[in-house]
mmCIF file of C-alpha atoms and ligand atoms in Angstrom:
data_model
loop_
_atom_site.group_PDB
_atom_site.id
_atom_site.type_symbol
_atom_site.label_atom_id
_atom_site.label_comp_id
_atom_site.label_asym_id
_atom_site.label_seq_id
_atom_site.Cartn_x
_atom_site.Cartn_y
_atom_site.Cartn_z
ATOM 1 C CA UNK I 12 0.000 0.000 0.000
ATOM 2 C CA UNK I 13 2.795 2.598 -0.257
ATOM 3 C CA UNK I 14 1.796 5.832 -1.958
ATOM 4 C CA UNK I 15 -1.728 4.361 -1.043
ATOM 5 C CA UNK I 16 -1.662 4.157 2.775
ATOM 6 C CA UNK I 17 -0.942 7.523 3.923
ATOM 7 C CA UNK I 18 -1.626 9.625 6.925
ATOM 8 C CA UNK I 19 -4.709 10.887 5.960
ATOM 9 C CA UNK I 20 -5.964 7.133 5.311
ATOM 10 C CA UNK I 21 -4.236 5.749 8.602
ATOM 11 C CA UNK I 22 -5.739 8.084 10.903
ATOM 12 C CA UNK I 23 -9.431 7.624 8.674
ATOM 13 C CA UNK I 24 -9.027 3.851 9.413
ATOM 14 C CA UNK I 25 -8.071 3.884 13.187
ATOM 15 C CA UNK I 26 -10.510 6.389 14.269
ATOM 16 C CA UNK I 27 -13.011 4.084 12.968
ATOM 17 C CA UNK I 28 -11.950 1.342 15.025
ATOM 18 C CA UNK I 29 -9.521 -0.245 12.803
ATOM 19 C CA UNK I 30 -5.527 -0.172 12.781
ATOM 20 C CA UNK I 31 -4.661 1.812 10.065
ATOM 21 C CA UNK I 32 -0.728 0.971 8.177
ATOM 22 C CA UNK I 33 0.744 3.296 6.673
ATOM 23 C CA UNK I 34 2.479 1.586 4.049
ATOM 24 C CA UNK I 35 6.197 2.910 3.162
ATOM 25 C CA UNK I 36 7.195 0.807 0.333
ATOM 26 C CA UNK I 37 10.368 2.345 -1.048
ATOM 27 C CA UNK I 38 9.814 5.919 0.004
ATOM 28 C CA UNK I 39 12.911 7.616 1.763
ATOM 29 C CA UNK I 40 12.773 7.214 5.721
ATOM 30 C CA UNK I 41 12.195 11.276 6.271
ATOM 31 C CA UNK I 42 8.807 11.000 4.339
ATOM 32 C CA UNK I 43 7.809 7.524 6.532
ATOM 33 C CA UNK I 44 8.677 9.933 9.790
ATOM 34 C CA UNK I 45 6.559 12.620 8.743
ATOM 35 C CA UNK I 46 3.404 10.364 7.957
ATOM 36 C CA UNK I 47 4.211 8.724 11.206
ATOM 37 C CA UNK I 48 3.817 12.254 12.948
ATOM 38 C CA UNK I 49 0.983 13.391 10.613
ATOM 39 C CA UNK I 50 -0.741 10.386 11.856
ATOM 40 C CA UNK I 51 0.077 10.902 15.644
ATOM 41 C CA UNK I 52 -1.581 15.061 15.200
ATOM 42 C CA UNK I 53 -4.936 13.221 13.663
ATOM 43 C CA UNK I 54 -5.789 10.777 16.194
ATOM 44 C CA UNK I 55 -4.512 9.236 19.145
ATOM 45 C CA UNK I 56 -5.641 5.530 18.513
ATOM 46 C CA UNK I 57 -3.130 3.051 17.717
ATOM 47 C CA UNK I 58 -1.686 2.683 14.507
ATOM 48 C CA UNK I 59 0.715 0.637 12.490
ATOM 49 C CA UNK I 60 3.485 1.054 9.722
ATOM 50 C CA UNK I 61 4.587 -1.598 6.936
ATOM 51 C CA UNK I 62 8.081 -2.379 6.548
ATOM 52 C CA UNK I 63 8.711 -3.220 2.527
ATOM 53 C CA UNK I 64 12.043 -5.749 3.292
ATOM 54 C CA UNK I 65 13.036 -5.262 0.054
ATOM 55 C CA UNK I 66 13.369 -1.317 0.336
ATOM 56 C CA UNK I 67 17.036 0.153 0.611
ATOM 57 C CA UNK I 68 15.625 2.037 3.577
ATOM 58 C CA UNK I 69 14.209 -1.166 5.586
ATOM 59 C CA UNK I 70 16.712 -1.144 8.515
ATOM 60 C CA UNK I 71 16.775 2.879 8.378
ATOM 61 C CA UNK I 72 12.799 3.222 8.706
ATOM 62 C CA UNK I 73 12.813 0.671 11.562
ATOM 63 C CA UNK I 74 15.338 2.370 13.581
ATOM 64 C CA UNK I 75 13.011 5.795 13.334
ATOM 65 C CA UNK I 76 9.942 3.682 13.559
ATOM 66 C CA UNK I 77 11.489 2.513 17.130
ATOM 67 C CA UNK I 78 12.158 6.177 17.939
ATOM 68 C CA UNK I 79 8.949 7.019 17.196
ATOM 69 C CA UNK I 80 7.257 4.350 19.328
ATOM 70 C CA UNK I 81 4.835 3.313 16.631
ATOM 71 C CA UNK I 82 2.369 0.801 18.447
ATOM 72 C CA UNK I 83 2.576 -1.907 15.531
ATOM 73 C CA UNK I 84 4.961 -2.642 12.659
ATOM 74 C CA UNK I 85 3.914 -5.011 9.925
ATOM 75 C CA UNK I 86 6.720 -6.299 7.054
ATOM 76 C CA UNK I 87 6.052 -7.748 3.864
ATOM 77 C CA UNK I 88 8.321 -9.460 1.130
ATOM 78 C CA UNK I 89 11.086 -10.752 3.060
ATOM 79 C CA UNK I 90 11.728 -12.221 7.056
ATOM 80 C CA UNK I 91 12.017 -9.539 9.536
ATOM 81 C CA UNK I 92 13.894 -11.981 11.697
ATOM 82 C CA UNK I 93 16.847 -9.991 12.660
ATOM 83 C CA UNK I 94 14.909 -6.757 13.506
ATOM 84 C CA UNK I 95 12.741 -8.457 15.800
ATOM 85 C CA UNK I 96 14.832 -8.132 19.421
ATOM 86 C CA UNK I 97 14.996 -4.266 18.557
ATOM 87 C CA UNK I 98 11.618 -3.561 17.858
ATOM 88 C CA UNK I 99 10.485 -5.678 20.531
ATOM 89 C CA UNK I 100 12.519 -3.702 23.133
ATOM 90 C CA UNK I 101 10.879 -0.637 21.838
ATOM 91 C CA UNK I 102 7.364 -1.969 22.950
ATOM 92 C CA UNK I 103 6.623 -2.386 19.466
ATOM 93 C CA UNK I 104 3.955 -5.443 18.051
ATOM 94 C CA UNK I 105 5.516 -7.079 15.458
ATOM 95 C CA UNK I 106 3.295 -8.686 13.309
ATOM 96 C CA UNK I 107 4.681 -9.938 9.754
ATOM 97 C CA UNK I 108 2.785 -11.279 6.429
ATOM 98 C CA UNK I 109 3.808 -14.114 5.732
ATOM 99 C CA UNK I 110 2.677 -16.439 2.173
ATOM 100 C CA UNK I 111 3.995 -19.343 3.207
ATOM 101 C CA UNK I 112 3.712 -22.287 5.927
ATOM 102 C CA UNK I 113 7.295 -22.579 6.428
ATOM 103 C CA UNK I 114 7.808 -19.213 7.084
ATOM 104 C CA UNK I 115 5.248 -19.033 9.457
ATOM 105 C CA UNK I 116 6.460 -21.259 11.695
ATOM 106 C CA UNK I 117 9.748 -20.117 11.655
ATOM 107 C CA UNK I 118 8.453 -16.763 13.198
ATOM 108 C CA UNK I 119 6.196 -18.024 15.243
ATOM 109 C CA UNK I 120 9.283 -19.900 17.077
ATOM 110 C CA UNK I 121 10.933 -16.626 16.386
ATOM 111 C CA UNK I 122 8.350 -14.713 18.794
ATOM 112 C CA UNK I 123 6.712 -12.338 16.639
ATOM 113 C CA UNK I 124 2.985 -11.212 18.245
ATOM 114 C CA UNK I 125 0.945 -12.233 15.587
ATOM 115 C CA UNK I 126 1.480 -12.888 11.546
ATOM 116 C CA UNK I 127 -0.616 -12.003 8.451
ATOM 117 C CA UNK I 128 -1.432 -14.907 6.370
ATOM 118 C CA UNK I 129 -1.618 -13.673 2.756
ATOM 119 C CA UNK I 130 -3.142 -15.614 0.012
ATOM 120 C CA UNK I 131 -2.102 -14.682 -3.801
ATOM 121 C CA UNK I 132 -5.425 -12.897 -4.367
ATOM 122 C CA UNK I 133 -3.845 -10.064 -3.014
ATOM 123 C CA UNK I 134 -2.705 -6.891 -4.716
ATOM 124 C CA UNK I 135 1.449 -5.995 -5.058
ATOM 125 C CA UNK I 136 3.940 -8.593 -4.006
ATOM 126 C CA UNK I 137 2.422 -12.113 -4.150
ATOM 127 C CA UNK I 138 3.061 -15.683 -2.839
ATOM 128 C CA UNK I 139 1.785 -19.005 -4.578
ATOM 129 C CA UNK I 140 -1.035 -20.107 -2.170
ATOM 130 C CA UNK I 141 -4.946 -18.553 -2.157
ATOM 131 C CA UNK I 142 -6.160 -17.725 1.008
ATOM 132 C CA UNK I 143 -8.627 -20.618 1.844
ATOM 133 C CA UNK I 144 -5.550 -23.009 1.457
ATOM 134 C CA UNK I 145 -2.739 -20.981 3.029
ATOM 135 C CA UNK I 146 -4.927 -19.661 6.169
ATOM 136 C CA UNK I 147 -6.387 -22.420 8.105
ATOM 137 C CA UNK I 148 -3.053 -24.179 7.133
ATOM 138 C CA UNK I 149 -0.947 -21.021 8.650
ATOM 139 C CA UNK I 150 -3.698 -21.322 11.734
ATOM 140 C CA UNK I 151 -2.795 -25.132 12.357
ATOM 141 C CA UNK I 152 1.234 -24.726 12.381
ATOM 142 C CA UNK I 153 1.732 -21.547 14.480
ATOM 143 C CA UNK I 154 0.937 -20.722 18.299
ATOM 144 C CA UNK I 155 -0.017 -17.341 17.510
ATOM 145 C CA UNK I 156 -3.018 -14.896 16.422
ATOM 146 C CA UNK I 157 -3.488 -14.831 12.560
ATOM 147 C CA UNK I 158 -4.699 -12.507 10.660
ATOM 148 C CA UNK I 159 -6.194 -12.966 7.032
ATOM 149 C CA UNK I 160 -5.130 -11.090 4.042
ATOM 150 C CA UNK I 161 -5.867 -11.465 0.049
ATOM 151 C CA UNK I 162 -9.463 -11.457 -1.723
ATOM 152 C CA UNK I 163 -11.194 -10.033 1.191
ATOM 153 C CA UNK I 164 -13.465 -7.094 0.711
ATOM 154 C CA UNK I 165 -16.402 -7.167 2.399
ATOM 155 C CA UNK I 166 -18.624 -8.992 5.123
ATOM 156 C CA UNK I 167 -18.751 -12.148 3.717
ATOM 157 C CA UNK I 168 -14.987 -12.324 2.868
ATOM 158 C CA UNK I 169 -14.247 -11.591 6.657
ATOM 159 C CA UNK I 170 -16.938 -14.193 7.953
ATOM 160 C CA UNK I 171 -15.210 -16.663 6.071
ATOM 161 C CA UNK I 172 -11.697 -15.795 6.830
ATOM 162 C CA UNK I 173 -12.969 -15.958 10.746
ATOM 163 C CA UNK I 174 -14.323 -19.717 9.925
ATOM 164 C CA UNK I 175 -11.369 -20.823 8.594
ATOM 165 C CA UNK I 176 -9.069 -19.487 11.790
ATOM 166 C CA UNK I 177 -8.121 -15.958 11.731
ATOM 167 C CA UNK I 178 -8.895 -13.374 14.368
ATOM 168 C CA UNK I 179 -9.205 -10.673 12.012
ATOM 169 C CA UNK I 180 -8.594 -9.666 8.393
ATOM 170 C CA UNK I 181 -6.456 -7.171 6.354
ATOM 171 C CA UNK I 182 -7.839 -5.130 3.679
ATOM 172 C CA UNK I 183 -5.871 -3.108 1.036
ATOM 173 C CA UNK I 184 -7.911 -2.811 -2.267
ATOM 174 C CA UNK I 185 -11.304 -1.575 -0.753
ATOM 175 C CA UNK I 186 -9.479 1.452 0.747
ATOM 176 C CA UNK I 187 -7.444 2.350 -2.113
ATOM 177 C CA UNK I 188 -11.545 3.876 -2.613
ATOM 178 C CA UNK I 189 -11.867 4.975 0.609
ATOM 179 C CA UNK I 190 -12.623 8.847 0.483
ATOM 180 C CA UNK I 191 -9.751 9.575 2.774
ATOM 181 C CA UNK I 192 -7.380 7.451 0.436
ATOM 182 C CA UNK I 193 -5.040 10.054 -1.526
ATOM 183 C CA UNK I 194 -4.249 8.302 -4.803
ATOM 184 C CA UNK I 195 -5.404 9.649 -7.844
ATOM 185 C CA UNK I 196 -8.813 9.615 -9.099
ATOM 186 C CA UNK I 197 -7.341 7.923 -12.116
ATOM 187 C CA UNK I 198 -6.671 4.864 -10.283
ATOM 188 C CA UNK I 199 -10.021 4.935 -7.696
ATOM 189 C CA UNK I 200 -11.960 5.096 -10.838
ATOM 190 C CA UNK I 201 -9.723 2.401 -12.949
ATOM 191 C CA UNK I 202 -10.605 0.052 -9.659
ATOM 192 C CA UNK I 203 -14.240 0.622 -9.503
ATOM 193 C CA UNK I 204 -14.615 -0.265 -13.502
ATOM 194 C CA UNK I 205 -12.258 -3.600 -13.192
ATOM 195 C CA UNK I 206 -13.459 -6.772 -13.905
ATOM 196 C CA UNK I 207 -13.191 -10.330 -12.514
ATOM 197 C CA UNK I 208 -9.803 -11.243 -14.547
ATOM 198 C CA UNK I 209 -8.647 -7.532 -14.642
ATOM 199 C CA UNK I 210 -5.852 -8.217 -12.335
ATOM 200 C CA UNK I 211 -2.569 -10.583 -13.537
ATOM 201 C CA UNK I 212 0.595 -11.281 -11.983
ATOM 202 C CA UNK I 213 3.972 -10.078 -13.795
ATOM 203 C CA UNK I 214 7.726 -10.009 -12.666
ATOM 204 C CA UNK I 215 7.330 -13.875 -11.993
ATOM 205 C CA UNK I 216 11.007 -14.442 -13.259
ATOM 206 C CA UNK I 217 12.904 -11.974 -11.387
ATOM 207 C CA UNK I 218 11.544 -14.062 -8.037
ATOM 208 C CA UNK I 219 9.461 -11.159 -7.094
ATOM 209 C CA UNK I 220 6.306 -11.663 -8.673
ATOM 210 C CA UNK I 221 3.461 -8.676 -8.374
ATOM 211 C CA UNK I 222 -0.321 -8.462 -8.731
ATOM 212 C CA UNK I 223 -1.182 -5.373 -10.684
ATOM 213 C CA UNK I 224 -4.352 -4.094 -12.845
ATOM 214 C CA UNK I 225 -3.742 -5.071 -16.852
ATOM 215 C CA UNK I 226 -2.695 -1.672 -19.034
ATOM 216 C CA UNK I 227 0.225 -0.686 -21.424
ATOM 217 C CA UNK I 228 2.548 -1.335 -18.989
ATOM 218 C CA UNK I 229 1.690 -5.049 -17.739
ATOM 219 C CA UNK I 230 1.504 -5.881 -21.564
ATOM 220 C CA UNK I 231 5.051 -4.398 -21.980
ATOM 221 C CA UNK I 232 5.918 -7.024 -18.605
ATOM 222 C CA UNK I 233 5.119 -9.442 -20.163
ATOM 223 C CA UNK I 234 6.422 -8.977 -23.878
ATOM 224 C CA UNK I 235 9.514 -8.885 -22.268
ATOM 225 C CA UNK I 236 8.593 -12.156 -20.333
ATOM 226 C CA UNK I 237 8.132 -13.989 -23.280
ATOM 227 C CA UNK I 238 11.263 -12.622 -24.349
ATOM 228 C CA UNK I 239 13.067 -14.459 -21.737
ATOM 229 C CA UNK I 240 15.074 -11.327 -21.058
ATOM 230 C CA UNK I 241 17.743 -10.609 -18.359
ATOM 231 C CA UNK I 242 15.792 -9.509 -14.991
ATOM 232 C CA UNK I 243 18.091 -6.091 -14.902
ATOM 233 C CA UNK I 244 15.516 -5.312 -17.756
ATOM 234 C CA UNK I 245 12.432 -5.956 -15.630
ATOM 235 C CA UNK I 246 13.921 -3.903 -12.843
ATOM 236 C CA UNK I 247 15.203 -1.276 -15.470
ATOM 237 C CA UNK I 248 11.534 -0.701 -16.309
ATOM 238 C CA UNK I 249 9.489 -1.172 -12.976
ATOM 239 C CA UNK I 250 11.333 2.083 -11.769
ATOM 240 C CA UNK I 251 9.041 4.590 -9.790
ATOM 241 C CA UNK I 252 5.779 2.987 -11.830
ATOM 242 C CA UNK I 253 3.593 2.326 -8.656
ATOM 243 C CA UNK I 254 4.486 6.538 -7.627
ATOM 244 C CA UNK I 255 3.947 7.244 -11.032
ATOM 245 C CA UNK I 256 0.316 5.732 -11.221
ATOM 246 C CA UNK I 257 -1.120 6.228 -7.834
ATOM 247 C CA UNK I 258 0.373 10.061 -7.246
ATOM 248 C CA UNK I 259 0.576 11.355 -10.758
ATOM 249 C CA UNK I 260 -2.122 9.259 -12.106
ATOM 250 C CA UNK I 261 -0.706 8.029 -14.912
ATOM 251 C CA UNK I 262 -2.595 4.414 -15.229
ATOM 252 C CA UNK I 263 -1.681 3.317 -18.383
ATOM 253 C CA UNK I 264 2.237 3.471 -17.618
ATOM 254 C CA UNK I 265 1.984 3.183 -13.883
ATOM 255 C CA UNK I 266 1.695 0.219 -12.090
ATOM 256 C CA UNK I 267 -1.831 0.258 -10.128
ATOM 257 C CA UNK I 268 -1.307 -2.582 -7.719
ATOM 258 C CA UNK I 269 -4.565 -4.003 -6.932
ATOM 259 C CA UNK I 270 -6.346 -7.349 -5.390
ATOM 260 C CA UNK I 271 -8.554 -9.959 -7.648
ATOM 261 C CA UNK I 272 -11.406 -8.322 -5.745
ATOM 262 C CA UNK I 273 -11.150 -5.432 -7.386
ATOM 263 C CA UNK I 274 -13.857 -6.334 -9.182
ATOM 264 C CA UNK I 275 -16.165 -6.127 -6.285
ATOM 265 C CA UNK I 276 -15.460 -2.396 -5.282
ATOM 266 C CA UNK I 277 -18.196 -0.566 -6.555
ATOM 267 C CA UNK I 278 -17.660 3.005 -5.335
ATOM 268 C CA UNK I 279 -15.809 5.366 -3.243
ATOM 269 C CA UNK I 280 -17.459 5.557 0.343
ATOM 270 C CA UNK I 281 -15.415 7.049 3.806
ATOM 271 C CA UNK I 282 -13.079 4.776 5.939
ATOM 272 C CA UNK I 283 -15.648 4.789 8.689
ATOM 273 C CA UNK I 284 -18.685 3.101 6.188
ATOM 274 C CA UNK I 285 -16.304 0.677 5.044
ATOM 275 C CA UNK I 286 -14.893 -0.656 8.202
ATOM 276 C CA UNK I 287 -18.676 -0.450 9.911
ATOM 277 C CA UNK I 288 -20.507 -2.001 6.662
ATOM 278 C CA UNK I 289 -18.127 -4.900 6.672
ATOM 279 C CA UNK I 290 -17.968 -5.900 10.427
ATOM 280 C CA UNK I 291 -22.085 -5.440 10.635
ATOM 281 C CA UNK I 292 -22.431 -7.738 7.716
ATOM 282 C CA UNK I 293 -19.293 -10.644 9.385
ATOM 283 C CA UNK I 294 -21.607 -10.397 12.111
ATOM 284 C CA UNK I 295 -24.918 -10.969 10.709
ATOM 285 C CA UNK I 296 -23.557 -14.259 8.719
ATOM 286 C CA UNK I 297 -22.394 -14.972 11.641
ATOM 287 C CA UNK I 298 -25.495 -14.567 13.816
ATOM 288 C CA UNK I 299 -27.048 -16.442 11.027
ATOM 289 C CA UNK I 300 -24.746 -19.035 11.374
ATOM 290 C CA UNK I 301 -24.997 -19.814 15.108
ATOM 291 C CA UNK I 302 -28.476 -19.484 14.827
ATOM 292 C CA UNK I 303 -29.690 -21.622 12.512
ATOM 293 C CA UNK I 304 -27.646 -24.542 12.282
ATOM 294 C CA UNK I 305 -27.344 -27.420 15.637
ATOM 295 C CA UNK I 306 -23.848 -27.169 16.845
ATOM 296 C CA UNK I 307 -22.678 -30.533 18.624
HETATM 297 O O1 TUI T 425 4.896 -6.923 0.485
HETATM 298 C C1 TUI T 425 3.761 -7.026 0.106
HETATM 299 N N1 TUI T 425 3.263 -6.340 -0.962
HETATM 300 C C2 TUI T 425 3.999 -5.507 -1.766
HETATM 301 S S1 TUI T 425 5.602 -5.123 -1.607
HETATM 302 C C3 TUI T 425 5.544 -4.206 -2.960
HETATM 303 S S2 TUI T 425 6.891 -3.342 -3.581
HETATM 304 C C4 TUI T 425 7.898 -4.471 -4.375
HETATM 305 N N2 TUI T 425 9.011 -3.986 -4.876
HETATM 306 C C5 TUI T 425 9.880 -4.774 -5.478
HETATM 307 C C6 TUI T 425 9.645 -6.124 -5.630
HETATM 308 C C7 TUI T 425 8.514 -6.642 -5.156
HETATM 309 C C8 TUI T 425 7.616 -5.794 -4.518
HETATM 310 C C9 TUI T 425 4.308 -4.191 -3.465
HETATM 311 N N3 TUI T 425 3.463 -4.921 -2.791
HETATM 312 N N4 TUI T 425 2.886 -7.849 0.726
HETATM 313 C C10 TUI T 425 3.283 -8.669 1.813
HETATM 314 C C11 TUI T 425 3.885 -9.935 1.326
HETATM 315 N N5 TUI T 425 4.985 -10.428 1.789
HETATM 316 N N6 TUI T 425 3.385 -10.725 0.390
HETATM 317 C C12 TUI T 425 4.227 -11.793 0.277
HETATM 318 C C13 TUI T 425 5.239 -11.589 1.177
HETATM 319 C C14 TUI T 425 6.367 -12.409 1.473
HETATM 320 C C15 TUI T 425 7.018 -13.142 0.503
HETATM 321 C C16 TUI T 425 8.155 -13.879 0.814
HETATM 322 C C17 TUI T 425 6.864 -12.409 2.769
HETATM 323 C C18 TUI T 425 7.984 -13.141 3.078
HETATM 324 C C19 TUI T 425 8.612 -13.855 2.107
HETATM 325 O O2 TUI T 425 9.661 -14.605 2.506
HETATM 326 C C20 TUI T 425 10.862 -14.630 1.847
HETATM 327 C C21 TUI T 425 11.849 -15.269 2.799
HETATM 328 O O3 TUI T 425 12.798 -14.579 3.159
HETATM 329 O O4 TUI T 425 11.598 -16.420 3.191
#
């Protein structure tokens, strides 16, 4: 969610009773500080910040994110083994995503407070494994909370995510069209017109594969695919393409990173009607549930 999840979403989010992330992908640690205290002047509920491993800043943002006593740090892309002792003895929940078993249970021995189990529905930096198989399999192997992430959107997503083990869910996608979210309109509006097989996955061979909404640029991903060229040439062209779609709009040569349920976001509605709409309706299928069926 970086260039997605800002301060103006974060604070939206945990005022409404969820834990907003600001998400700070590759930006430069100075502009991750300044969300993080743009956050802390809008509201003074917890929030969280994601830690992109793969970012030349990663070790650089956590040291300010320890300085800054944020209450929760989330990572994605990479194992946040190493940073763990330090953020720990800064108070700090650590709570990583993880797409795989294996890793999972490595962390969980590790001591991290909870992980993020995300399936390959998901939007940006994917795994192999949907959510229905990776989460109740992520639930069985590790000793703590886990949280569900990929192809969730709305009530029934998080009822289901709750049946299968998880003690809560993660949503990206539905906010990029939350009103407080700052991206372009471009890109809100691009979301709320995609289709079922809008999304696709590209950068497979360099070993960092993404999910992004099909335009120009996706088709030039994978010309060069087929190509079988060098993965300097993938990088080479991936260069400031998620900035350059969700600040400056540009959605035919940016890269709009974006779930498979894209599909099911129909329009732009505040932080607060998303996170209420969604819990009322887990709850009523829930209700429903318990109610109507004889539990031995
Ligand atoms: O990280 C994300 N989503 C992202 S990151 C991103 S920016 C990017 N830049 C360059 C290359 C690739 C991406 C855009 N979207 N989500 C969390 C996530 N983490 N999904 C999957 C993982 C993951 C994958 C492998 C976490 C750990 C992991 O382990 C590798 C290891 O070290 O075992």
């Amino acid at each position: 969610m970086a260039w997605v999840s800002t301060a103006e979403l974060v604070a939206a989010v945990s005022e409404a009773g969820g834990l907003g992330i600001i998400g700070s992908g590759q930006a430069q640690p100075q502009w991750v500080r300044e969300q993080v205290r743009k956050v802390k002047g809008l509201t003074g509920k917890p929030f969280g910040v994601n830690v992109m491993l793969l970012s030349p800043y990663a070790e650089e943002i956590i040291n300010l994110l320890v300085e800054e006593r944020v209450a929760v740090v989330t990572t994605g892309a990479g194992n946040p083994g190493k940073y763990l002792n330090l953020m720990h003895g800064a108070g700090i929940k650590v709570i990583p995503v993880v797409s795989s078993v294996a890793l999972a249970k490595r962390l969980s021995r590790s001591g991290v407070d909870a992980l993020i189990a995300e399936g390959m529905e998901s939007g940006g930096h994917v795994g192999e494994v949907t959510t229905m198989a990776l989460l109740p399999q992520v639930v069985d192997a590790v000793d703590v909370p886990v949280i569900a992430a990929g192809g969730i959107c709305d009530g029934r997503g998080m009822a289901a995510a709750l049946m299968l083990g998880a003690e809560g869910v993660q949503m990206g996608t539905r906010f990029i069209c939350a009103r407080e979210c700052t991206v372009h309109e471009q890109v809100k509006d691009m979301i709320i017109k995609a289709k079922d097989r809008d999304s696709i996955v590209t950068g497979r061979p360099t070993g960092h594969p993404v999910r992004v909404l099909k335009n120009r640029l996706t088709k030039k991903f994978m010309e060069l695919e087929e190509s079988g060229a060098p993965a300097e040439e993938y990088e080479k062209l991936g260069v400031g393409r998620m900035k350059l779609a969700m600040v400056d709009g540009d959605i035919d040569m940016g890269s709009v990173m974006a779930g498979q349920v894209a599909a099911m976001v129909q329009r732009v509605d505040p932080a607060w009607d998303i996170i209420n709409s969604v819990v009322t309706e887990a709850e009523n299928i829930i209700r429903y549930i318990y109610s109507s069926k004889v539990v031995d």
